[in-house]
Coordinates of C-alpha atoms and ligand atoms in Angstrom, one line a residue:
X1463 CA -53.6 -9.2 -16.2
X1464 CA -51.5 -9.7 -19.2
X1465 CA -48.3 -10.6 -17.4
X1466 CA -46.8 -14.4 -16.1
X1467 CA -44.1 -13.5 -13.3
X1468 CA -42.0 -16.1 -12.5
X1469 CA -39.0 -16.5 -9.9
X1470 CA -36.0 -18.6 -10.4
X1471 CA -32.8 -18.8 -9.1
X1472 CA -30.3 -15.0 -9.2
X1473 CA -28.3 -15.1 -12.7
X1474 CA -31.0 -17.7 -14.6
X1475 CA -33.2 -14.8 -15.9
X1476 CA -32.5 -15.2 -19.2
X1477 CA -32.7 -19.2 -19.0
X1478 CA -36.5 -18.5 -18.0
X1479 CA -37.0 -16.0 -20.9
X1480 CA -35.3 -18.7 -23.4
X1481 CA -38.1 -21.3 -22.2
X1482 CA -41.0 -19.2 -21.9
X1483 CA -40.7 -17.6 -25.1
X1484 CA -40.2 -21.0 -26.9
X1485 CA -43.5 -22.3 -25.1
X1486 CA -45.2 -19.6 -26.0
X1487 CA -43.8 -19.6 -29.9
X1488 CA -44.9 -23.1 -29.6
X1489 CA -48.3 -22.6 -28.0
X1490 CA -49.1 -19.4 -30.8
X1491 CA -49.4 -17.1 -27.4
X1492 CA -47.8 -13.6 -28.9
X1493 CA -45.9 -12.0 -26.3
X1494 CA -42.1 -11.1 -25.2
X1495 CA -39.9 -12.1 -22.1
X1496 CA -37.8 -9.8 -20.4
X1497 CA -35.7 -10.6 -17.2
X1498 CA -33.1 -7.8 -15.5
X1499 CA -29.8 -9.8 -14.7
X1500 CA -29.5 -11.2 -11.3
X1501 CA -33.2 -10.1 -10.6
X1502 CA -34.1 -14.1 -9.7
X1503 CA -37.1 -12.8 -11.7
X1504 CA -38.4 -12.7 -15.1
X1505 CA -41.8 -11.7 -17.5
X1506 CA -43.6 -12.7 -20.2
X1507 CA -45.7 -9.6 -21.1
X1508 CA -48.5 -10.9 -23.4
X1509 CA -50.2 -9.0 -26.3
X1510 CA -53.8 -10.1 -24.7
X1511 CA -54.9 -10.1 -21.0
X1512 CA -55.8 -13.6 -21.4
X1513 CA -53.1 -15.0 -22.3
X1514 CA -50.9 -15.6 -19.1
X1515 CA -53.9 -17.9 -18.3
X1516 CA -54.0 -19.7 -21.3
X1517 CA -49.9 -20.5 -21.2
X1518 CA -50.5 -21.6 -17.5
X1519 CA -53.1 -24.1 -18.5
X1520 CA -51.2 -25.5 -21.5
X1521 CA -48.1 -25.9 -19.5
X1522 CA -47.2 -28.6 -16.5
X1523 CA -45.2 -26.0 -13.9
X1524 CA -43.6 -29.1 -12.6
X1525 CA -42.2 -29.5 -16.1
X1526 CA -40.9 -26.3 -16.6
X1527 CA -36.8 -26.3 -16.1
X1528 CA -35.7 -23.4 -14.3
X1529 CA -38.7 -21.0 -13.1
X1530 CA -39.1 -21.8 -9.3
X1531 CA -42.6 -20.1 -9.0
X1532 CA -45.3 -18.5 -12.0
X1533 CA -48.4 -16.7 -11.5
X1534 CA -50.3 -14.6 -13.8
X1535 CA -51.1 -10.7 -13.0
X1536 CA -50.2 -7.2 -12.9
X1537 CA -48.0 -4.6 -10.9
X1538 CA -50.0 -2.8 -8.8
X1539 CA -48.6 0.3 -6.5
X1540 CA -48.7 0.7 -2.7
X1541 CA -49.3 3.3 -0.9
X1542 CA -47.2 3.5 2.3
X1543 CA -50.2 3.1 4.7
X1544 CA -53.0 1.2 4.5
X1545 CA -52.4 -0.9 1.6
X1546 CA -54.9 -3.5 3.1
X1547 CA -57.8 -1.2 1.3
X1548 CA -55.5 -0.9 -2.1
X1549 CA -55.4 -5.0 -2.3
X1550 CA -58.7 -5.1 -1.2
X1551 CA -60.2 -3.0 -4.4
X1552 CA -57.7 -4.8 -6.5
X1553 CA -59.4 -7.7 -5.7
X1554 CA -62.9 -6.6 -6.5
X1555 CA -63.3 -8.4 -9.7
X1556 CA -61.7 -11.3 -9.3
X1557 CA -62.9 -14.5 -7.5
X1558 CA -62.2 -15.6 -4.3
X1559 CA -59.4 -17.4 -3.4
X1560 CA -58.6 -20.7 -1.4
X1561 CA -54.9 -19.5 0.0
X1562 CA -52.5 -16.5 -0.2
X1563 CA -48.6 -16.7 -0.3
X1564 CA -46.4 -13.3 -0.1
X1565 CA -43.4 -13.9 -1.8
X1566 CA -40.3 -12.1 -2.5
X1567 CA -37.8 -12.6 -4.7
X1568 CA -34.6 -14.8 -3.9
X1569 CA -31.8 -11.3 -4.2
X1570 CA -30.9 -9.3 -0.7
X1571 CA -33.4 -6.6 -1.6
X1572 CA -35.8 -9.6 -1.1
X1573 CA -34.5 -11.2 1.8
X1574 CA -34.4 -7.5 3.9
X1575 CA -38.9 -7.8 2.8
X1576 CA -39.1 -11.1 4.7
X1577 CA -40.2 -9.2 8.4
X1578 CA -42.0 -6.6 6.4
X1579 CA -44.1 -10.3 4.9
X1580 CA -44.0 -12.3 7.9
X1581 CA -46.1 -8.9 10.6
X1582 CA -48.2 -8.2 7.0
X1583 CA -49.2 -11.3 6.8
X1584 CA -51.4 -11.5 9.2
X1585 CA -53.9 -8.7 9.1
X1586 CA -53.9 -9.5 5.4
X1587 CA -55.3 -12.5 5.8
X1588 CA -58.1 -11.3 8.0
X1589 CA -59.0 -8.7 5.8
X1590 CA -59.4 -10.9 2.9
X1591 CA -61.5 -13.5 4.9
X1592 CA -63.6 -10.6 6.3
X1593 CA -64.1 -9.4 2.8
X1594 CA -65.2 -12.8 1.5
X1595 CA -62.3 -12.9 -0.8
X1596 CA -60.1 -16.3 0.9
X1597 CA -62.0 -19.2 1.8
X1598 CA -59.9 -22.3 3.4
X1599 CA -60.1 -23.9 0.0
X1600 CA -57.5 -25.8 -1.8
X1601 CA -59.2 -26.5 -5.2
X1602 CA -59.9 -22.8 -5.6
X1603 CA -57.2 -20.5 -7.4
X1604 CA -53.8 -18.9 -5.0
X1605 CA -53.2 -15.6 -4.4
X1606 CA -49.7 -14.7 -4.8
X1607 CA -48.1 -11.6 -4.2
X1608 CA -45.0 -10.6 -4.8
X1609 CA -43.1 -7.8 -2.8
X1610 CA -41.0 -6.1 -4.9
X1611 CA -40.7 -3.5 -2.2
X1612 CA -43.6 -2.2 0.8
X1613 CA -44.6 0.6 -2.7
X1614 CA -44.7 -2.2 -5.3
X1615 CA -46.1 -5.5 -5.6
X1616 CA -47.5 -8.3 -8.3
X1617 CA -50.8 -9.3 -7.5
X1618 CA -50.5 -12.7 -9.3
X1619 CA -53.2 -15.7 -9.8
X1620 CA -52.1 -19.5 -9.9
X1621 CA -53.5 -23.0 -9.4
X1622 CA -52.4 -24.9 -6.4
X1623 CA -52.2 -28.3 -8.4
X1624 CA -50.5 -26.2 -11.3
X1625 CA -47.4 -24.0 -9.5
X1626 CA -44.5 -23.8 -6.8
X1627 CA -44.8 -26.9 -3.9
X1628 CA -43.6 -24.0 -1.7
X1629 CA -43.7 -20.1 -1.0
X1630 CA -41.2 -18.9 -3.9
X1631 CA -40.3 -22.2 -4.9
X1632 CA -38.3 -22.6 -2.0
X1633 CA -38.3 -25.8 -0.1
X1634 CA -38.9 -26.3 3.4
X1635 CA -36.6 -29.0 4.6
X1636 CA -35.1 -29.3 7.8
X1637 CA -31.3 -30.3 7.6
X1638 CA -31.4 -34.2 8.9
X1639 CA -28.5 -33.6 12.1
X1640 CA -26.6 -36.9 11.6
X1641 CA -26.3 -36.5 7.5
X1642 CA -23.4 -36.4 6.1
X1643 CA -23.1 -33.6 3.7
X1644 CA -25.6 -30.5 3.2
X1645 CA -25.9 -32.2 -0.7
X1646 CA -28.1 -34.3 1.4
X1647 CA -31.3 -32.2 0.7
X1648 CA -30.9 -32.4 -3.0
X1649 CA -31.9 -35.4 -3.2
X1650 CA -34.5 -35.2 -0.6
X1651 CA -35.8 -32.2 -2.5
X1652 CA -35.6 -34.2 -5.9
X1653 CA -38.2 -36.7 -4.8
X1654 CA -40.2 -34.0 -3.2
X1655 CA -40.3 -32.4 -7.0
X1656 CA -40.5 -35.4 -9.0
X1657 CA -42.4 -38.4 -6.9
X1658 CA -45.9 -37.2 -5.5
X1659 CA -46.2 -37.7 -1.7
X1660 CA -48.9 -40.3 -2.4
X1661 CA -46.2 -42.5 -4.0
X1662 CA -43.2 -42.2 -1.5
X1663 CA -44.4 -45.6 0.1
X1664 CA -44.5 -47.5 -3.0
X1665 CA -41.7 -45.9 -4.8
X1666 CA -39.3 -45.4 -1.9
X1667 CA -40.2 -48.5 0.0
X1668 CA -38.0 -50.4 2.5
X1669 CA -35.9 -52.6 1.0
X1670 CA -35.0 -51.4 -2.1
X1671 CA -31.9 -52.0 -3.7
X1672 CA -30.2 -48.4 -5.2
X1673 CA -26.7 -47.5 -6.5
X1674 CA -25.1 -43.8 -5.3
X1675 CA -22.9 -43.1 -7.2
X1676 CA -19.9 -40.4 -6.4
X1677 CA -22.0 -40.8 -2.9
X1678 CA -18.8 -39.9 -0.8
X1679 CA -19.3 -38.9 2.0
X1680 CA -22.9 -39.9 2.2
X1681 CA -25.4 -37.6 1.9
X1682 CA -27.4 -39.0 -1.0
X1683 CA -26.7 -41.8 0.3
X1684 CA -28.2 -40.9 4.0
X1685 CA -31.6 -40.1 2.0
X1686 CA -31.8 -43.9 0.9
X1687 CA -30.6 -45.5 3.9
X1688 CA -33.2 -43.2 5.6
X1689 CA -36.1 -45.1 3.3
X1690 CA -34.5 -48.5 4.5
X1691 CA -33.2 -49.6 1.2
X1692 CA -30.1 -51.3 0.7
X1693 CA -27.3 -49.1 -0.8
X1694 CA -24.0 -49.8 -3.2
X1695 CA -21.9 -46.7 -2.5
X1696 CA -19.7 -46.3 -5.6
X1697 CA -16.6 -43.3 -4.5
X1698 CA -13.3 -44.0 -4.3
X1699 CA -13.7 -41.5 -1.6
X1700 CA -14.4 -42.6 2.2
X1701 CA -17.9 -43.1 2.9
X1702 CA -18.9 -41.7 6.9
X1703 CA -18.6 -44.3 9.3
X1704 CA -22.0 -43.6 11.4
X1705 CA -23.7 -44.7 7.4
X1706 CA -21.6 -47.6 7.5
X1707 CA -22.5 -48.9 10.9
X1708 CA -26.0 -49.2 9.4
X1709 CA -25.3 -52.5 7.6
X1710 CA -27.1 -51.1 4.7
X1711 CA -24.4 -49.8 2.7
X1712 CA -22.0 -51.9 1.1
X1713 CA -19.3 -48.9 -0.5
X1714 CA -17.5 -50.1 -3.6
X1715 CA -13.9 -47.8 -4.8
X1716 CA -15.2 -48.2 -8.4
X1717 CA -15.2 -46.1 -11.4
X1718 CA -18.7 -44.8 -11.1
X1719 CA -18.9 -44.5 -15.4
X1720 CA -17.7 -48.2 -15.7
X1721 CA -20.0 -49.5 -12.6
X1722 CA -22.8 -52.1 -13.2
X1723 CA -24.9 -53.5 -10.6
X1724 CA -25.0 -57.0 -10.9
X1725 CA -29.1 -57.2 -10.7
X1726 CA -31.1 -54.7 -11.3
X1727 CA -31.5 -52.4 -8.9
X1728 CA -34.7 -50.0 -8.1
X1729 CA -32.9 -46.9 -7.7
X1730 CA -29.6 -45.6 -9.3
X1731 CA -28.7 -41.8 -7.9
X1732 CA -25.9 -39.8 -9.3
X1733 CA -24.2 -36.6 -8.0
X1734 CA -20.7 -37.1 -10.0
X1735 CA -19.5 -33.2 -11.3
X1736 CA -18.6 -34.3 -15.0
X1737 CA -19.3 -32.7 -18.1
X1738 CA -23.0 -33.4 -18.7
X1739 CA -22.8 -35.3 -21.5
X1740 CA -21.5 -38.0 -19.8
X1741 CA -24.2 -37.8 -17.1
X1742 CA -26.7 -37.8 -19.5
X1743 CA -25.5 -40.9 -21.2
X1744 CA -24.7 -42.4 -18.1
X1745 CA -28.7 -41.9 -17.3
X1746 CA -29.6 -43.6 -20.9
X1747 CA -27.8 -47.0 -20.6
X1748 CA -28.5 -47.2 -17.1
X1749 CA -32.5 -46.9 -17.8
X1750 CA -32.5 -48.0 -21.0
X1751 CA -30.5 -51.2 -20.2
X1752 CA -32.8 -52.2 -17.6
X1753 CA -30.5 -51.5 -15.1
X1754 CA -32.4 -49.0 -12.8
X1755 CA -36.1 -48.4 -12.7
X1756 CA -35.6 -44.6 -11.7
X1757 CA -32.6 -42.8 -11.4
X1758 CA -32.2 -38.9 -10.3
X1759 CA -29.0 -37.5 -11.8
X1760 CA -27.6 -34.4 -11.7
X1761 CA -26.5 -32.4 -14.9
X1762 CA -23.8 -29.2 -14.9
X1763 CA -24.9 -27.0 -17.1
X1764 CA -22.5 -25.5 -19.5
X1765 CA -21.3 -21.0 -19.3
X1766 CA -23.5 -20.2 -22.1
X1767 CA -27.0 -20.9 -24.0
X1768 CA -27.6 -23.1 -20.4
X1769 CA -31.5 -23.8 -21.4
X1770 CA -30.7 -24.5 -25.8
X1771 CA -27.9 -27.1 -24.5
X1772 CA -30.1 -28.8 -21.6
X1773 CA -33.1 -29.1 -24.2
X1774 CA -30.2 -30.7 -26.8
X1775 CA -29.1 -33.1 -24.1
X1776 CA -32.8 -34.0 -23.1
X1777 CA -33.8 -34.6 -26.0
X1778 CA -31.0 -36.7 -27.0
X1779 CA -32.0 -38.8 -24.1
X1780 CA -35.4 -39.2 -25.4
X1781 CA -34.3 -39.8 -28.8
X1782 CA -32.0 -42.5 -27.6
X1783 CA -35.0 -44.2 -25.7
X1784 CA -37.4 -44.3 -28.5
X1785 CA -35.0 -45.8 -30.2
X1786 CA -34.7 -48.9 -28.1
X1787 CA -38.4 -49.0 -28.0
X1788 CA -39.0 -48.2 -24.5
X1789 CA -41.2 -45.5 -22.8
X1790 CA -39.6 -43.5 -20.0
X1791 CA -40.7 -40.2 -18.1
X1792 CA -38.1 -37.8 -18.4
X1793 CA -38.3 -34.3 -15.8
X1794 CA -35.9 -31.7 -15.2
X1795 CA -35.6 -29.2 -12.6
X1796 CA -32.9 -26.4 -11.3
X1797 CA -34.0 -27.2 -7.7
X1798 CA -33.4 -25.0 -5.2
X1799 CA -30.2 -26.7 -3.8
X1800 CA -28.9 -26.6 -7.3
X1801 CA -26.3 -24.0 -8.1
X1802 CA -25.1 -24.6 -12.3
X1803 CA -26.9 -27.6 -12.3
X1804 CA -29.9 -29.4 -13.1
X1805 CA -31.4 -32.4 -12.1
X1806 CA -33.0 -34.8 -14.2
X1807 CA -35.6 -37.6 -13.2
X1808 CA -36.1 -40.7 -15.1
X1809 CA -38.9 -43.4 -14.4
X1810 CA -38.8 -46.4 -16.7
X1811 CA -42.7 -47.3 -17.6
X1812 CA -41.9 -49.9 -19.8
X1813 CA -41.9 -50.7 -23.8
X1814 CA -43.4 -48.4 -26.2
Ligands
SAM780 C1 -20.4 -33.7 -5.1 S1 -19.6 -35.1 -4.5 C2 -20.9 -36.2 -4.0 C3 -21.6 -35.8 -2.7 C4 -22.6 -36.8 -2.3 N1 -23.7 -36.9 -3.2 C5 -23.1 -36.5 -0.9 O1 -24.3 -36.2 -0.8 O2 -22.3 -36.6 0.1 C6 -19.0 -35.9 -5.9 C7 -18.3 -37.2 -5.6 O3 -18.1 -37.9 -6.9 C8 -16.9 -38.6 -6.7 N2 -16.4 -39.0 -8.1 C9 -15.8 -38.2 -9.0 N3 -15.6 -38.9 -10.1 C10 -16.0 -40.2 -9.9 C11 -16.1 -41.4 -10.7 N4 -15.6 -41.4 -11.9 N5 -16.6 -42.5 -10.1 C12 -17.1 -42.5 -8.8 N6 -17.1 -41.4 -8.1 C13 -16.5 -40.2 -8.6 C14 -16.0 -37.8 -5.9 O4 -15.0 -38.6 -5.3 C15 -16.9 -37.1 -4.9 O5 -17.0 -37.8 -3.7

């Protein structure tokens, strides 16, 4: 049990190796990462078994940058029938578990396991809850195995409250028909990552005010009007027609870096492809200025040393806040629906 595997997104390997390692430099855990290009998966092989376990419960997973799913375990070999019996004796010593996932990772060679998961499934999950070893539990520990192929898979461990929302860290959403652009679920995923589902009502309530900015054609936009709040479109582009026939969208042709509400608004959103720099300041005077209570941003991420310059800009951001004497949340997630990009999360919680 000495390994963490973790998934992310095909050609970010050696982002999750950068960040691992410096957590586990960080948290004294000796160990190395390793991470095969284009593998959407990556290791951090510890020097003790338990380890793994004692990373996972010093880290937040939802503040982790860009693995999409963790879990702490080993690689265990399948035979090519009845590997129902071979995970059953693998699971003889460890306790019993409130769910299981079968993953794969996010490459073709993944995808073409998907069937193979999908009719395994089932009979796997009887046999566990025959053997005792899955209750329907959600406080007790995951079960999460990942297919590498039918021969090989990693018979991983993580907390429910402590890893991926969804199977692989992929999201579940369901393209909203009338939206306006696929960039649509980005956002919707952004909340889903940042806000929990116990604060939507409060924190995305019916009329709020929010800017969108570089919202053409809409889809960002769609999310808000969606959650009934009142919306200044900033694009010099045309905003659809079907978002303007709501009434809730008044859409500005405005330079989205010069822009300034004039009252403060609850929401400002930003999905403007500029170097990140510039996002990233935008995010600071529009949240340090009082402007915005919470604002979701996206940030390209530069060709090279992608994790070292995101940390730099972050931590600008939170060096620029202190220094105005205010305390913010800052998070920061490749989401699924982000390609070279990440998005970042702000929540203004007052001064410091
Ligand atoms: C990726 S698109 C936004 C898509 C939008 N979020 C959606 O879901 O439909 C980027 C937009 O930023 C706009 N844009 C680029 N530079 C801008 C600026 N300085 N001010 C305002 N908008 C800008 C572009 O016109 C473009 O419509």
């Amino acid at each position: 049990m000495n390994t963490l595997f973790m998934h992310c997104r095909p050609g970010f390997e050696g982002e999750v190796c950068a960040e691992l390692a410096e957590h586990a430099a960080r948290l004294n855990v000796p160990g190395y990462a390793k991470g095969k290009a284009a593998s959407a998966c990556a290791e951090f092989v510890c020097s003790e078994p338990g380890d793994p376990q004692r990373l996972m419960a010093a880290l937040r997973f939802s503040e982790l940058i860009f693995p999409r799913q963790w879990a702490r375990g080993r690689f265990v070999d399948l035979p090519e029938t009845d590997r129902i019996s071979v995970i059953l004796a693998e699971l003889a010593d460890l306790p019993v578990f409130g769910s299981v996932w079968l993953e794969m990772v996010d490459t073709n060679d993944g995808k073409e396991l998907s069937n193979f998961c999908r009719k395994f499934e089932a009979p796997l999950v009887n046999a566990l809850t025959k053997a005792g070893k899955l209750v329907d539990d959600p406080s007790k520990p995951r079960l999460l195995l990942t297919f590498k192929s039918g021969r090989e898979v990693f018979f991983g461990i993580a907390e429910p409250q402590n890893s991926a929302l969804w199977p692989m860290g992929i999201p579940r959403l369901k393209f909203p028909r009338d939206a306006p652009s696929r960039s649509t679920l980005k956002l919707e995923e952004a909340w889903h990552h940042f806000i929990p589902r116990a604060e939507w009502e409060e924190r995305l309530a019916p009329g709020m005010t929010a800017v969108d900015l570089g919202a053409a054609p809409g889809g960002w936009t769609w999310q808000l009007v969606n959650r009934e709040m009142m919306v200044i479109a900033v694009d010099n582009g045309p905003m659809a027609e079907s978002l303007m026939d709501t009434g809730l969208v008044q859409h500005l042709m405005a330079d989205g870096f010069t822009f300034k509400p004039r009252k403060p608004v609850n929401w400002m959103v930003c999905d403007i492809v500029e170097k990140p720099a510039r996002n990233a300041a935008l995010l600071e005077t529009w949240i340090g200025e009082g402007l915005c209570e919470e604002a979701v941003v996206n940030l390209k991420l530069p060709m090279k040393q992608r994790y070292a310059e995101v940390k730099r800009l972050l931590e600008r951001i939170a060096e620029g806040f202190k220094a105005r004497g205010i305390r913010v949340s800052i998070g920061c997630k490749q989401l699924y629906h982000d390609r070279e990009e990440v998005t970042c999360h702000l929540r203004r919680l007052g001064k410091a």
